mmCIF file of C-alpha atoms (C1' of nucleotides) in Angstrom:
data_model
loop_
_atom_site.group_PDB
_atom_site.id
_atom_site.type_symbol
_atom_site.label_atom_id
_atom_site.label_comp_id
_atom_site.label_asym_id
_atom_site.label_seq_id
_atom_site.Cartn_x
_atom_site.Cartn_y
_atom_site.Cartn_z
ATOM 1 C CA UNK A 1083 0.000 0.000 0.000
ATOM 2 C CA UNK A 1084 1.404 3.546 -1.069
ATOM 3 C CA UNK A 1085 1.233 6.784 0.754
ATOM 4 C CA UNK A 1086 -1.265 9.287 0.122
ATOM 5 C CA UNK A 1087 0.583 12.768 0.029
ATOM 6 C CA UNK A 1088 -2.074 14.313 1.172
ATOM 7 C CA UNK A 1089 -2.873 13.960 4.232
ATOM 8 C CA UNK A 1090 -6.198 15.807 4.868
ATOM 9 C CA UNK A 1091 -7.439 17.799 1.311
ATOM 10 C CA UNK A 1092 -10.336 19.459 3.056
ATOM 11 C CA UNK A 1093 -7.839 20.838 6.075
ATOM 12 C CA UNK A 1094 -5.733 22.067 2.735
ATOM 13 C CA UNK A 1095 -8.737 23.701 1.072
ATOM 14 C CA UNK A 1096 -9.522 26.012 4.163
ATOM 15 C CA UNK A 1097 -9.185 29.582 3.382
ATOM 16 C CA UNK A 1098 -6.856 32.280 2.074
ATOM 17 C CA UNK A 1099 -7.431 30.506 -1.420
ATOM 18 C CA UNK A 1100 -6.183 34.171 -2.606
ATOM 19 C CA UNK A 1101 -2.729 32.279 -1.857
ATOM 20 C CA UNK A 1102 -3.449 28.964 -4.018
ATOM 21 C CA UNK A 1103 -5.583 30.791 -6.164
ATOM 22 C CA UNK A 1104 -2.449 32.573 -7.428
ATOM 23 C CA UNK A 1105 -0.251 29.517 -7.402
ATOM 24 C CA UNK A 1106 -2.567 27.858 -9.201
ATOM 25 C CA UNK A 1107 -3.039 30.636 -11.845
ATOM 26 C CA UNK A 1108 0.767 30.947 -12.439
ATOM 27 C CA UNK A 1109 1.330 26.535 -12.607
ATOM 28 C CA UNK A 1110 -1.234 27.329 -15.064
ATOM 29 C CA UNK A 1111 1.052 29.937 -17.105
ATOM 30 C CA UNK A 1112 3.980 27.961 -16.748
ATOM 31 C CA UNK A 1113 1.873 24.496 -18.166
ATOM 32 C CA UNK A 1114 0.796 26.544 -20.824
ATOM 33 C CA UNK A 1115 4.086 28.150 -21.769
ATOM 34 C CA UNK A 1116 6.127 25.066 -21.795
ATOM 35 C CA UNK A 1117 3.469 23.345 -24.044
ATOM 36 C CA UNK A 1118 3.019 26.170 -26.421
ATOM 37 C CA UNK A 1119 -0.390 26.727 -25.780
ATOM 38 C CA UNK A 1120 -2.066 29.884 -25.398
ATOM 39 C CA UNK A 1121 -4.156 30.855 -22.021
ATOM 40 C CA UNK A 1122 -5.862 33.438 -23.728
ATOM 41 C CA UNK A 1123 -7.738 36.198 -21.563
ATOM 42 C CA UNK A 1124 -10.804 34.500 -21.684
ATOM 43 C CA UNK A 1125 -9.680 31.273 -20.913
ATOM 44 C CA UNK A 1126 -7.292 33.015 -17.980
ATOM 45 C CA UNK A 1127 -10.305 34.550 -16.421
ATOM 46 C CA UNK A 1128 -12.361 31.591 -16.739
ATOM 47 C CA UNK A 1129 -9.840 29.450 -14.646
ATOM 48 C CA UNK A 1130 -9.603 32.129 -12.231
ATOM 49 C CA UNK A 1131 -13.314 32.191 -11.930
ATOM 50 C CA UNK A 1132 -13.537 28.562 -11.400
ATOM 51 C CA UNK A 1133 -10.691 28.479 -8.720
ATOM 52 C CA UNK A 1134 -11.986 30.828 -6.722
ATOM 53 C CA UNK A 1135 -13.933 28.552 -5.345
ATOM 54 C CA UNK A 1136 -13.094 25.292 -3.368
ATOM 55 C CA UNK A 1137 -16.539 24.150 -4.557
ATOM 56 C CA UNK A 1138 -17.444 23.301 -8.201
ATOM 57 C CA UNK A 1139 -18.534 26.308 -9.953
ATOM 58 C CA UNK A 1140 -21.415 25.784 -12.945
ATOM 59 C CA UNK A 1141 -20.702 26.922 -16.007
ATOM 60 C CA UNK A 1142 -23.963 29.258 -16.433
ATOM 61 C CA UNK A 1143 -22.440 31.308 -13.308
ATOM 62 C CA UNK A 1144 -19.144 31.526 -14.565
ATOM 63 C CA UNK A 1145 -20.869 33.071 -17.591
ATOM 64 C CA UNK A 1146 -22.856 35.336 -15.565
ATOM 65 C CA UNK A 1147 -19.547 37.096 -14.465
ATOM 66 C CA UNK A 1148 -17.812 37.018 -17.474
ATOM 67 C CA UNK A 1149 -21.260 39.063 -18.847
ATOM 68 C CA UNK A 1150 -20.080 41.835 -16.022
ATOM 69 C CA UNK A 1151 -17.013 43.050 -17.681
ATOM 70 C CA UNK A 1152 -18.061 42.362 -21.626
ATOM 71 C CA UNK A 1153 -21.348 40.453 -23.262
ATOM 72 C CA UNK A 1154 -20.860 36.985 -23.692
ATOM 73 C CA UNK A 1155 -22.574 33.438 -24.460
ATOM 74 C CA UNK A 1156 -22.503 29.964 -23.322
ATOM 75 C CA UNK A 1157 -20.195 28.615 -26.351
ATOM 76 C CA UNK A 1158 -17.591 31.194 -24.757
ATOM 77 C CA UNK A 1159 -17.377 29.358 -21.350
ATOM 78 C CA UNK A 1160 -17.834 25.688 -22.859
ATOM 79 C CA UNK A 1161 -14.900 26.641 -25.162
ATOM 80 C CA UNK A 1162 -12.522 27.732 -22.208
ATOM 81 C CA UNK A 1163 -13.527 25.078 -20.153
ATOM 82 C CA UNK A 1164 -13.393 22.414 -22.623
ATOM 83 C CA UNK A 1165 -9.850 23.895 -23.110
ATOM 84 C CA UNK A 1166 -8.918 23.740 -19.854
ATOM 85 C CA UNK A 1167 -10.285 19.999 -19.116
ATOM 86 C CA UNK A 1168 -8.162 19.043 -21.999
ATOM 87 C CA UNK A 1169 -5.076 20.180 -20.368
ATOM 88 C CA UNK A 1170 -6.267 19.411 -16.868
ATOM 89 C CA UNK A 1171 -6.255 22.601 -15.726
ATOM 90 C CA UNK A 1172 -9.671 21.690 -14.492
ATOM 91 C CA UNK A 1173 -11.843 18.872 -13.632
ATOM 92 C CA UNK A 1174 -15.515 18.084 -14.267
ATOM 93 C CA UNK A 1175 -17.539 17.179 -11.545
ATOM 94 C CA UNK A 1176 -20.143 15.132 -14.090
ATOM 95 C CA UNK A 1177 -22.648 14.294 -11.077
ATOM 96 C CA UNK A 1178 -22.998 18.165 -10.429
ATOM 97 C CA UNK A 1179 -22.162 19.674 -13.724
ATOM 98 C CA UNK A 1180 -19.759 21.737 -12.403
ATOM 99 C CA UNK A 1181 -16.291 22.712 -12.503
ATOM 100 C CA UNK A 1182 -13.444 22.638 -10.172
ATOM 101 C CA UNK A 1183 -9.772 23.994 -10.255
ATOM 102 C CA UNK A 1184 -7.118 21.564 -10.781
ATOM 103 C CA UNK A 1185 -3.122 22.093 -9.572
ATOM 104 C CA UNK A 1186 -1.831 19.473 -11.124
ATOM 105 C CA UNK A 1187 -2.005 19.516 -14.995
ATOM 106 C CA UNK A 1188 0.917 17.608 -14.992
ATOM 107 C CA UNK A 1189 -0.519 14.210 -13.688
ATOM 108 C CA UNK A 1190 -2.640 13.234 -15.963
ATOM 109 C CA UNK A 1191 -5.632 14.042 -14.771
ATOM 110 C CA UNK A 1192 -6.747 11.160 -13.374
ATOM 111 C CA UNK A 1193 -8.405 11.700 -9.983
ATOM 112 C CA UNK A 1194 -10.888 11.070 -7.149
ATOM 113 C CA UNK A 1195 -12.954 13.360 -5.845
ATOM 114 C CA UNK A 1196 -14.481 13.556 -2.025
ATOM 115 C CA UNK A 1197 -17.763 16.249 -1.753
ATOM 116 C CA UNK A 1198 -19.012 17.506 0.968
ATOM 117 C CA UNK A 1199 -22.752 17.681 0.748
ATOM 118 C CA UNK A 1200 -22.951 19.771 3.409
ATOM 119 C CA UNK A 1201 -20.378 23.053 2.744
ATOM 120 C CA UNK A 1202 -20.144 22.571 -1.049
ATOM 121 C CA UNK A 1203 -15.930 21.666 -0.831
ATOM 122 C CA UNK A 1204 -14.454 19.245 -2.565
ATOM 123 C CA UNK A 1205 -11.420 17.144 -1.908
ATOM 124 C CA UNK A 1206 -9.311 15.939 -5.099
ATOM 125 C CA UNK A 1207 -6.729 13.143 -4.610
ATOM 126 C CA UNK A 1208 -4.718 11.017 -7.128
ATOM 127 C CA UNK A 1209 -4.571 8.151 -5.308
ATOM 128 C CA UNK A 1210 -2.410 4.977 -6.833
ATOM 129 C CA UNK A 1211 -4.550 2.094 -4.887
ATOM 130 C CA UNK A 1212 -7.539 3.374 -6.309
ATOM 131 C CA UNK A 1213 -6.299 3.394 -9.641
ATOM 132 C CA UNK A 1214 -4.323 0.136 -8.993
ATOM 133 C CA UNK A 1215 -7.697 -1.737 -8.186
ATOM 134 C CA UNK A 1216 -10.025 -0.655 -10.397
ATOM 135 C CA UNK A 1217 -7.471 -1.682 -13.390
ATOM 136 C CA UNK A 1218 -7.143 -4.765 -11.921
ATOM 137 C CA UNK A 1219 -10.645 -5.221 -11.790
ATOM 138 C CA UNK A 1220 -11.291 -4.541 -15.415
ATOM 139 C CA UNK A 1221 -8.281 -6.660 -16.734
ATOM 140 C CA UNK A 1222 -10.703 -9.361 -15.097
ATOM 141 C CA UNK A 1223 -12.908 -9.157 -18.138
ATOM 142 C CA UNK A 1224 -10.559 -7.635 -20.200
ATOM 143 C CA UNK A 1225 -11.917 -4.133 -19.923
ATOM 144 C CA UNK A 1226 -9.132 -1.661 -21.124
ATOM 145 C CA UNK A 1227 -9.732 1.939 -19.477
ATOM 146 C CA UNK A 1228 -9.574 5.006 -20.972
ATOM 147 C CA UNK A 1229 -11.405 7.740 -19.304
ATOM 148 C CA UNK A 1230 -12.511 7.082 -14.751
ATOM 149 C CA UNK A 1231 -14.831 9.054 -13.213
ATOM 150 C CA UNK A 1232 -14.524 8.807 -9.331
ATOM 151 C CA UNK A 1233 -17.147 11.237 -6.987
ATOM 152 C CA UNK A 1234 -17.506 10.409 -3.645
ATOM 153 C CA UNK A 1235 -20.047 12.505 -1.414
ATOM 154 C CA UNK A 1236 -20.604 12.904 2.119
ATOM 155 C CA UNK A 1237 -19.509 14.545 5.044
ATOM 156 C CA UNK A 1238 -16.498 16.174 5.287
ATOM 157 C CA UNK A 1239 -14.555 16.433 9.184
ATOM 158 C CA UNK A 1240 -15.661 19.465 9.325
ATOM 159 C CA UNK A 1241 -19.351 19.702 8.923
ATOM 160 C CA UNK A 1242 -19.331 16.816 10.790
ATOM 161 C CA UNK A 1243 -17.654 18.444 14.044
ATOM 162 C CA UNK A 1244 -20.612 20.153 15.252
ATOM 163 C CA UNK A 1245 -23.432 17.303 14.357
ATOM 164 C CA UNK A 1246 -21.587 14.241 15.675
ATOM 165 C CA UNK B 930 -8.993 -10.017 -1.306
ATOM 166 C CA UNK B 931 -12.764 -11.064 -2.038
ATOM 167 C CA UNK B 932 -13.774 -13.059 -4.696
ATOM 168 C CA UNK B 933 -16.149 -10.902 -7.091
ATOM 169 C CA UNK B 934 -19.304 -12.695 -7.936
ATOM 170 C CA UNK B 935 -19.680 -12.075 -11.685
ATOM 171 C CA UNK B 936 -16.461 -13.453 -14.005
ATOM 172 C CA UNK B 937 -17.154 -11.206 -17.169
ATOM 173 C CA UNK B 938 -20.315 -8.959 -16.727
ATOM 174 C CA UNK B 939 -19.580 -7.766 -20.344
ATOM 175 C CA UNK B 940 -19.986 -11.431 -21.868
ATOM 176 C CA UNK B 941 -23.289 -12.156 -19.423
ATOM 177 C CA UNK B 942 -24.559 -8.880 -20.878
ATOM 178 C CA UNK B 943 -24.408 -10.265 -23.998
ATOM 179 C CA UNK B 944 -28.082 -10.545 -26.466
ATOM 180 C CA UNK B 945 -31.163 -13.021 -25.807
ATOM 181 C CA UNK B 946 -31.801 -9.739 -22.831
ATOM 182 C CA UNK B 947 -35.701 -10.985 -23.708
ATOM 183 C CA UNK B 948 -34.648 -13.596 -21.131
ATOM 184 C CA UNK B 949 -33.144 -10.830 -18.616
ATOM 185 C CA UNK B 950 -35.289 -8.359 -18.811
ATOM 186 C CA UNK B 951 -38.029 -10.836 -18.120
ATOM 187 C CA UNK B 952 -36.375 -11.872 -15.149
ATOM 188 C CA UNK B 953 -35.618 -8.140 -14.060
ATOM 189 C CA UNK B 954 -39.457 -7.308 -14.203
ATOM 190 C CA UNK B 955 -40.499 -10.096 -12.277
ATOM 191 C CA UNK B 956 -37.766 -9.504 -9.586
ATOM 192 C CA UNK B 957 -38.727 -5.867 -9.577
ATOM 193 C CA UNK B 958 -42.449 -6.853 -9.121
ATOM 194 C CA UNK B 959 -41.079 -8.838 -6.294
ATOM 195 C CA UNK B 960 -39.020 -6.276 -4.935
ATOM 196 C CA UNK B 961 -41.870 -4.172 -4.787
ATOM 197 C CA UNK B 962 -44.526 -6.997 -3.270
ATOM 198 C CA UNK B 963 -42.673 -7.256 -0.545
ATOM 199 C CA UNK B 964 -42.332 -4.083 0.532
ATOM 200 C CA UNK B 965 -45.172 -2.735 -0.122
ATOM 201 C CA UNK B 966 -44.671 -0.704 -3.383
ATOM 202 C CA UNK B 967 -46.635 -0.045 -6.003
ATOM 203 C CA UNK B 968 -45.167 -0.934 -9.123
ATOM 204 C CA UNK B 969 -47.687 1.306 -11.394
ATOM 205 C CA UNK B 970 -48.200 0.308 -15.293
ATOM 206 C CA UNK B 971 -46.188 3.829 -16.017
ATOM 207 C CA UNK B 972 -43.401 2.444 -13.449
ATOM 208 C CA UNK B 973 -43.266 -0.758 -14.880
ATOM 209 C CA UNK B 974 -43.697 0.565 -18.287
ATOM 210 C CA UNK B 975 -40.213 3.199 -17.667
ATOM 211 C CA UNK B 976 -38.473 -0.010 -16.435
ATOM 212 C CA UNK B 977 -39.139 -2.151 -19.123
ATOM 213 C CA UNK B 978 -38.533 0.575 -21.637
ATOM 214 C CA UNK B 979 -34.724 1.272 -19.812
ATOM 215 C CA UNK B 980 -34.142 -2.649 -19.514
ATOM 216 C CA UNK B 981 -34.560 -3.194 -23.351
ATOM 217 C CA UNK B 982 -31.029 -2.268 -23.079
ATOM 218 C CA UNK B 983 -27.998 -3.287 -21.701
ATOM 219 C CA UNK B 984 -26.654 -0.141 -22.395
ATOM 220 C CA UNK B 985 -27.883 3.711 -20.957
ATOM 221 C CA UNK B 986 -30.949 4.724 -22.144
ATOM 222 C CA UNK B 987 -31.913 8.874 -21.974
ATOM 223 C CA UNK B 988 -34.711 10.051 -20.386
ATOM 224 C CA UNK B 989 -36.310 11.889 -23.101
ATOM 225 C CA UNK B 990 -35.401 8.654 -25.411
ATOM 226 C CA UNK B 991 -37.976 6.703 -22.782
ATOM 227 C CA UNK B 992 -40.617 10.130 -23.189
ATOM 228 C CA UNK B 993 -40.338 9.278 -26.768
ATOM 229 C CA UNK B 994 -41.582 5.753 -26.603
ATOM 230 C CA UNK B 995 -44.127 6.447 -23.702
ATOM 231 C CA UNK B 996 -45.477 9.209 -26.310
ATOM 232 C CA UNK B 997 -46.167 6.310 -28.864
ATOM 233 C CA UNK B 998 -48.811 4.985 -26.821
ATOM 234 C CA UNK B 999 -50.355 8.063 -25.021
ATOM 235 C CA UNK B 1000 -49.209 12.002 -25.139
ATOM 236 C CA UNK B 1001 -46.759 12.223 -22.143
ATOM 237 C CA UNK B 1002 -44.929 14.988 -20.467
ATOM 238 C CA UNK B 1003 -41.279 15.144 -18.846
ATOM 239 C CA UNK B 1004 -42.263 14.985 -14.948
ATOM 240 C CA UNK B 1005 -43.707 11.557 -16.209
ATOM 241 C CA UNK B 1006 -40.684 9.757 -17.015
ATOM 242 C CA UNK B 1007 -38.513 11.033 -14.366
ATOM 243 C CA UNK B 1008 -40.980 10.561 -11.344
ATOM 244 C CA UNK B 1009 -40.945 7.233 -12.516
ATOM 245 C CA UNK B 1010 -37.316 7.233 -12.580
ATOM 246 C CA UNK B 1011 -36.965 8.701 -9.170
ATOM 247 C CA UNK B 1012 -39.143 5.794 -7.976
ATOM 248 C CA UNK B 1013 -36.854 3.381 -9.699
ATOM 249 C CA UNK B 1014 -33.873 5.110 -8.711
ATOM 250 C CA UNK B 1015 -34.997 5.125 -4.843
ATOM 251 C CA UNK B 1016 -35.695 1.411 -5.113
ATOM 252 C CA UNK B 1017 -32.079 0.291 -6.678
ATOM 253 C CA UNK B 1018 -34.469 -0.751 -9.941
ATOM 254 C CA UNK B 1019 -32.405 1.383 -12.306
ATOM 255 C CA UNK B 1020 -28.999 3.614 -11.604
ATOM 256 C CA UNK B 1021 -28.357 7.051 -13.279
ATOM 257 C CA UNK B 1022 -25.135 6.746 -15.306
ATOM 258 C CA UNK B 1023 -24.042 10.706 -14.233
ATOM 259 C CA UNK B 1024 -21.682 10.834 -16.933
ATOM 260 C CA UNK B 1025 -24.292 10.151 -19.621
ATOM 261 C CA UNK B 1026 -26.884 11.545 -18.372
ATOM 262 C CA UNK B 1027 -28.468 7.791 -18.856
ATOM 263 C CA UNK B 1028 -30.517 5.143 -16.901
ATOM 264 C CA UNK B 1029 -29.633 1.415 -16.733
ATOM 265 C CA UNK B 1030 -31.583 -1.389 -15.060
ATOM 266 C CA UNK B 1031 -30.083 -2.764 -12.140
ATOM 267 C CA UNK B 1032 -31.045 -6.341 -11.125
ATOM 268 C CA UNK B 1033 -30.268 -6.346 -7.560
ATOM 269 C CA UNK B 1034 -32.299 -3.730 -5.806
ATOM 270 C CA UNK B 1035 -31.664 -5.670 -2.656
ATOM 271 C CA UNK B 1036 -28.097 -4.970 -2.407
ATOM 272 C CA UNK B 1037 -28.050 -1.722 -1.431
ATOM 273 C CA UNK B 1038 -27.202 -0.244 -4.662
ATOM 274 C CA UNK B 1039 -23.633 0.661 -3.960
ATOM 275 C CA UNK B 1040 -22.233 0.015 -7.398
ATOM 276 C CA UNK B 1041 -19.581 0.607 -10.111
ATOM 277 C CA UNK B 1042 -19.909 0.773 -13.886
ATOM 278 C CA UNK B 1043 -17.615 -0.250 -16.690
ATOM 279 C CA UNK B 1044 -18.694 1.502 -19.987
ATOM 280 C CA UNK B 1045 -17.732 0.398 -22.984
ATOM 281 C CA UNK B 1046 -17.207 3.726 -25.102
ATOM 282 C CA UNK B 1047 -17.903 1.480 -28.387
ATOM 283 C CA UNK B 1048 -20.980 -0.505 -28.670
ATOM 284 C CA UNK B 1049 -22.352 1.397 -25.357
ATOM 285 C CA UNK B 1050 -22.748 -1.190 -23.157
ATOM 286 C CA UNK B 1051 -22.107 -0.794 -19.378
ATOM 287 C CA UNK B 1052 -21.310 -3.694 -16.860
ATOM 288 C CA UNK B 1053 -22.270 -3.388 -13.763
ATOM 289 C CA UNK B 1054 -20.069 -4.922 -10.721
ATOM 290 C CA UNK B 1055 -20.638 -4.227 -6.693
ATOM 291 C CA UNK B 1056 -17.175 -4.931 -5.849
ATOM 292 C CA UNK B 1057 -16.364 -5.191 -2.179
ATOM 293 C CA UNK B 1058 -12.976 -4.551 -2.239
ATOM 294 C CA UNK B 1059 -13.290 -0.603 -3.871
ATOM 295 C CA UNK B 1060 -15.686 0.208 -1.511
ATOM 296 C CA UNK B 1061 -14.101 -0.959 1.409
ATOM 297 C CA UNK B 1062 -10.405 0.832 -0.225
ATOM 298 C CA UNK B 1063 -12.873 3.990 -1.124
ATOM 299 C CA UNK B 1064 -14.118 3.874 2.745
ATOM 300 C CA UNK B 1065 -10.558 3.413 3.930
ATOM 301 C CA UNK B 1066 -9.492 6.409 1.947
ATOM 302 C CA UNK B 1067 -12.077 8.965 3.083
ATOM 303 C CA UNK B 1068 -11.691 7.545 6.918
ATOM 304 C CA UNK B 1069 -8.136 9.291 6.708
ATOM 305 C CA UNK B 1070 -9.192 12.505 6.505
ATOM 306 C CA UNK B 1071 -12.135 11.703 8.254
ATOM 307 C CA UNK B 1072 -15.007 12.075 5.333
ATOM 308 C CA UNK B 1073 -17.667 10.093 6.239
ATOM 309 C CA UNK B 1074 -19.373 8.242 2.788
ATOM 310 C CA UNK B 1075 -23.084 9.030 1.720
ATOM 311 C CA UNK B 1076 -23.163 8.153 -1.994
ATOM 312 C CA UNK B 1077 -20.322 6.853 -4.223
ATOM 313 C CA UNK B 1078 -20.406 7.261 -7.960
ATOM 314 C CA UNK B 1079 -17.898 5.092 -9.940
ATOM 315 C CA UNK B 1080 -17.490 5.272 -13.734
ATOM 316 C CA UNK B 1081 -15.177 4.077 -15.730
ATOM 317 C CA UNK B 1082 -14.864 4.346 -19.564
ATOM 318 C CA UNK B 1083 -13.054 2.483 -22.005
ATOM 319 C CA UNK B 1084 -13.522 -0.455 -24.246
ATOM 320 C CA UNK B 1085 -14.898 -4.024 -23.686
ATOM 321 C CA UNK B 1086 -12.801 -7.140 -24.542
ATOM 322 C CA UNK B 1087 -15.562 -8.203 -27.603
ATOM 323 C CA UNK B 1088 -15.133 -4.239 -28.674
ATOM 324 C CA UNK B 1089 -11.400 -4.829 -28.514
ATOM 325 C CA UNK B 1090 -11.118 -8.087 -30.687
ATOM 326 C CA UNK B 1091 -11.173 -6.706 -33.754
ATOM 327 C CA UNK B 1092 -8.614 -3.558 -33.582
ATOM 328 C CA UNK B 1093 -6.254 -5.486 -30.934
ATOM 329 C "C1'" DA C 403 -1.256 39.789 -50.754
ATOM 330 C "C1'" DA C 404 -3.086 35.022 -50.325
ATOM 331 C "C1'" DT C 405 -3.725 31.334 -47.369
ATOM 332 C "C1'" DG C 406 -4.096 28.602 -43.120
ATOM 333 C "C1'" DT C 407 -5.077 28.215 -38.460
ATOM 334 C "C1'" DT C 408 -6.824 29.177 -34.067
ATOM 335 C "C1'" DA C 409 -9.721 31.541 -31.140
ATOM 336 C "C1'" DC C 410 -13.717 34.155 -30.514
ATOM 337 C "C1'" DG C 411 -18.502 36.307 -31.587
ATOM 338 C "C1'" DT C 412 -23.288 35.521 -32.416
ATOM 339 C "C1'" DT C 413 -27.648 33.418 -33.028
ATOM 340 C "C1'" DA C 414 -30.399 29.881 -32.474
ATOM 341 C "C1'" DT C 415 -31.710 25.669 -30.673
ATOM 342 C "C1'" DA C 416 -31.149 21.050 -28.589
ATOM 343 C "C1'" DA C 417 -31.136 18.344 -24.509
ATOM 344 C "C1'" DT C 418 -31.915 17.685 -19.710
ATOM 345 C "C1'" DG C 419 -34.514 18.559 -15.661
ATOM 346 C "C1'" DT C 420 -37.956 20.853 -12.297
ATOM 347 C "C1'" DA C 421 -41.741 23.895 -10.158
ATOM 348 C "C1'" DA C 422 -46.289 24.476 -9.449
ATOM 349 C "C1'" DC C 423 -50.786 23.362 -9.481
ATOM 350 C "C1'" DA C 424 -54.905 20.607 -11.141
ATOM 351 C "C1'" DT C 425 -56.892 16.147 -11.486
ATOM 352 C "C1'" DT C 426 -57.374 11.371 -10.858
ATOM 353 C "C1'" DT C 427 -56.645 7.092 -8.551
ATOM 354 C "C1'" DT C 428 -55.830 4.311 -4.620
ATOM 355 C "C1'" DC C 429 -55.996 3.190 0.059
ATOM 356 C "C1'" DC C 430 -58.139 2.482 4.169
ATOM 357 C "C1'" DA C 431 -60.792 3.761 8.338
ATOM 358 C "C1'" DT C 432 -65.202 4.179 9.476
ATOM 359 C "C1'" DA D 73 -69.678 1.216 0.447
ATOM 360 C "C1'" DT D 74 -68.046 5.543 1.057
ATOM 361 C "C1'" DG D 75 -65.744 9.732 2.261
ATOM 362 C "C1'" DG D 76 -61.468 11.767 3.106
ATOM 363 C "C1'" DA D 77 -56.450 11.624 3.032
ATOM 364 C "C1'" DA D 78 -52.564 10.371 0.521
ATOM 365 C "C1'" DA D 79 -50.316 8.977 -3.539
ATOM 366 C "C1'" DA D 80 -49.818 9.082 -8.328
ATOM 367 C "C1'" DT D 81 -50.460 11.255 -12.626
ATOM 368 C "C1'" DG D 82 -51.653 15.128 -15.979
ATOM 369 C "C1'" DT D 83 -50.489 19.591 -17.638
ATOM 370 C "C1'" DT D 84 -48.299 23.898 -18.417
ATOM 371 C "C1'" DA D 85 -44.659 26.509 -18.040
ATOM 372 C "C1'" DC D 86 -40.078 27.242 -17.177
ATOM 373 C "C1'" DA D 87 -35.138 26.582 -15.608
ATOM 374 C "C1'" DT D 88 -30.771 24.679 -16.505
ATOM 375 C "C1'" DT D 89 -27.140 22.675 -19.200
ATOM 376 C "C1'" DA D 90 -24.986 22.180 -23.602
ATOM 377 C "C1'" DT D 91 -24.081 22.328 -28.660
ATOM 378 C "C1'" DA D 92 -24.709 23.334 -33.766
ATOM 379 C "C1'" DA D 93 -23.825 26.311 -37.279
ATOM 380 C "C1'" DC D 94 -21.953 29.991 -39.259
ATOM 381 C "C1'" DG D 95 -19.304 34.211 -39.421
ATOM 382 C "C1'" DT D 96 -15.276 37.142 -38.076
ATOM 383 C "C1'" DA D 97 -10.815 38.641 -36.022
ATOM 384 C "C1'" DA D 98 -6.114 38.060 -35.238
ATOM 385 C "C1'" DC D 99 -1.981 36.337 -36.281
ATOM 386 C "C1'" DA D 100 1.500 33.422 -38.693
ATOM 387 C "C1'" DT D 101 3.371 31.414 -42.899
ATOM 388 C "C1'" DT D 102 4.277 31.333 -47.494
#
DNA sequence: AATGTTACGTTATAATGTAACATTTTCCAT
DNA sequence: ATGGAAAATGTTACATTATAACGTAACATT
């Protein structure tokens, strides 16, 4: 069994995201850059809409506050986003059609994600036994895996402090 | 490490369904029987349309058929769904936006899905060893589980035959 | 300058899902 | 059996999520 390297992802979400939100914003430069790919304005502002949130952001709202500085429509947002999936600058959250930030382009973009039902955050880990076991269980029947989509919700430590 | 039930869901998903999806009614009639459910003709109806196939079927794809009988509206189909849904009768694929019959309401409908990006299909497995890995993980950073969602994309063995 | 390519603008519409309220059916206690 | 509550369905309208289709702008290459 590997190590996790994170130890608690919801502890590491809690505030001053005005910190990670930058780091996150400049990993993205720096991805982009070294790959030759262009983070246009658009699709800057669209990842730094979606990451200022811990929670998944919906791409209708992100819209709505793009439509603040300039008039836009939906193909704009699906286009940045769709963009930004690609290079796994962000992650779908398919059972809440919503968007999350992602610090890790790097890793292939293969993740699972923990959501709290109760304060909205949500917890992304790359964890190796995960992935480990469920290829293990498709080589059973010979199931070759492209694409995993892993969304865990609940309650997160923190919610649950003051109810249990 | 547990043994898992079904060898090669893929191959046992395979044609003659007239069989299974005769089987799945009478279980769900069952199902409902003994707890005290009414399985309604539009219930039974939506669950016989979605077991036709082995592989997601939409919700406005069921509307459609319902239509052909009687004029129908949306709330139709997916109250019927919810019903289903609640009982373990049918799961939502969240990545599709898709139904598929389930044949195990009993089990608590804790499940994973394998889906095979080529002829559609999707194979179902309750595996007890990614839940209890899943549980282990969110225990260390003390997230306590309420619904799991596993999906996993990719190509079947009979899909892979050909180009492999 | 002509062409190619990528990103973006714009309009319209498709696809998915729900709210709200009216009506009908079923259940069951009397 | 029957009247009243609860459950299920009908109906209309609307909200939300996503894409098709086509045109234009900006920039690079030849």
């Amino acid at each position: 069994m590997q190590k996790n390297k994170l130890k608690n992802p919801f502890k590491s979400a809690n505030h001053k995201h005005k910190k990670c939100l930058q780091t996150a914003l400049a990993a993205a430069k720096k991805h982009c850059d070294a790959f030759g790919l262009r983070l246009t304005p658009i699709r800057y502002r669209v990842l730094e809409l979606v990451w200022q949130n811990h929670a998944p952001v919906k791409a209708y709202n992100i819209l709505d506050q793009l439509k603040l500085a300039k008039s836009s429509a939906p193909p704009t947002v699906y286009r940045a986003l769709d963009f930004l999936k690609e290079e796994g600058l962000v992650h779908k959250i398919e059972s809440l059609n919503a968007y999350i930030g992602c610090d890790n382009p790097q890793e292939g973009h293969k993740s699972q994600f923990f959501i709290c039902d109760d304060c909205g955050t949500v917890a992304e880990i790359a964890d190796p036994d995960i992935r480990y076991l469920l290829r293990k269980k498709a080589h059973q029947f010979g199931f070759k895996i492209k694409d995993e989509m892993v969304e865990i919700k609940g309650h997160c430590q923190e919610c649950r402090g003051s109810a249990e």
